[in-house]
């Protein structure tokens, strides 16, 4: 699911997926923008920046879920 919007996945899909699955999808999508970025594509650079910000947020959320799960055990 490749889109030019800030969120790489449609809202309905991202709710059904775990944070970890969302993170994996964002990382996979980032891979498609690496090569065009080196070639100087400005749109790929902007999409990659947005994906990095999104991935950082998801990493924090995954860590919070993991810590919450560890406390309940």
GROMACS .gro file of C-alpha atoms in nm:
model
   73
    1UNK     CA    1   0.000   0.000   0.000
    2UNK     CA    2   0.204   0.292  -0.123
    3UNK     CA    3   0.053   0.635  -0.092
    4UNK     CA    4   0.188   0.988  -0.094
    5UNK     CA    5   0.001   1.080   0.224
    6UNK     CA    6   0.171   1.124   0.561
    7UNK     CA    7   0.037   0.789   0.680
    8UNK     CA    8   0.153   0.498   0.465
    9UNK     CA    9  -0.150   0.286   0.557
   10UNK     CA   10  -0.520   0.363   0.537
   11UNK     CA   11  -0.674   0.437   0.877
   12UNK     CA   12  -0.894   0.125   0.873
   13UNK     CA   13  -0.595  -0.102   0.811
   14UNK     CA   14  -0.371   0.058   1.072
   15UNK     CA   15  -0.632   0.005   1.347
   16UNK     CA   16  -0.651  -0.367   1.276
   17UNK     CA   17  -0.272  -0.413   1.273
   18UNK     CA   18  -0.054  -0.423   1.583
   19UNK     CA   19   0.192  -0.139   1.638
   20UNK     CA   20   0.474  -0.380   1.558
   21UNK     CA   21   0.313  -0.482   1.228
   22UNK     CA   22   0.263  -0.115   1.143
   23UNK     CA   23   0.629  -0.048   1.218
   24UNK     CA   24   0.740  -0.332   0.993
   25UNK     CA   25   0.520  -0.199   0.713
   26UNK     CA   26   0.663   0.153   0.749
   27UNK     CA   27   1.021   0.020   0.746
   28UNK     CA   28   0.948  -0.189   0.438
   29UNK     CA   29   0.800   0.112   0.263
   30UNK     CA   30   1.102   0.324   0.357
   31UNK     CA   31   1.318   0.084   0.161
   32UNK     CA   32   1.144   0.181  -0.160
   33UNK     CA   33   1.243   0.547  -0.113
   34UNK     CA   34   1.614   0.496  -0.039
   35UNK     CA   35   1.739   0.458  -0.395
   36UNK     CA   36   1.536   0.746  -0.545
   37UNK     CA   37   1.660   0.965  -0.258
   38UNK     CA   38   2.021   0.904  -0.363
   39UNK     CA   39   1.922   0.990  -0.719
   40UNK     CA   40   1.796   1.328  -0.597
   41UNK     CA   41   1.419   1.278  -0.595
   42UNK     CA   42   1.274   1.552  -0.373
   43UNK     CA   43   0.941   1.373  -0.331
   44UNK     CA   44   1.118   1.059  -0.214
   45UNK     CA   45   1.321   1.264   0.034
   46UNK     CA   46   1.005   1.417   0.181
   47UNK     CA   47   0.826   1.081   0.192
   48UNK     CA   48   1.130   0.925   0.361
   49UNK     CA   49   1.138   1.204   0.621
   50UNK     CA   50   0.769   1.151   0.700
   51UNK     CA   51   0.824   0.776   0.722
   52UNK     CA   52   1.115   0.824   0.964
   53UNK     CA   53   0.901   1.043   1.190
   54UNK     CA   54   0.619   0.789   1.174
   55UNK     CA   55   0.859   0.501   1.249
   56UNK     CA   56   1.003   0.684   1.552
   57UNK     CA   57   0.652   0.729   1.693
   58UNK     CA   58   0.570   0.363   1.635
   59UNK     CA   59   0.896   0.253   1.802
   60UNK     CA   60   0.804   0.455   2.112
   61UNK     CA   61   0.455   0.303   2.113
   62UNK     CA   62   0.596  -0.049   2.073
   63UNK     CA   63   0.832   0.009   2.364
   64UNK     CA   64   0.546   0.136   2.581
   65UNK     CA   65   0.338  -0.172   2.494
   66UNK     CA   66   0.632  -0.400   2.575
   67UNK     CA   67   0.695  -0.229   2.909
   68UNK     CA   68   0.324  -0.243   2.994
   69UNK     CA   69   0.319  -0.614   2.911
   70UNK     CA   70   0.628  -0.680   3.122
   71UNK     CA   71   0.471  -0.507   3.425
   72UNK     CA   72   0.155  -0.717   3.407
   73UNK     CA   73   0.343  -1.047   3.419
   0.00000   0.00000   0.00000
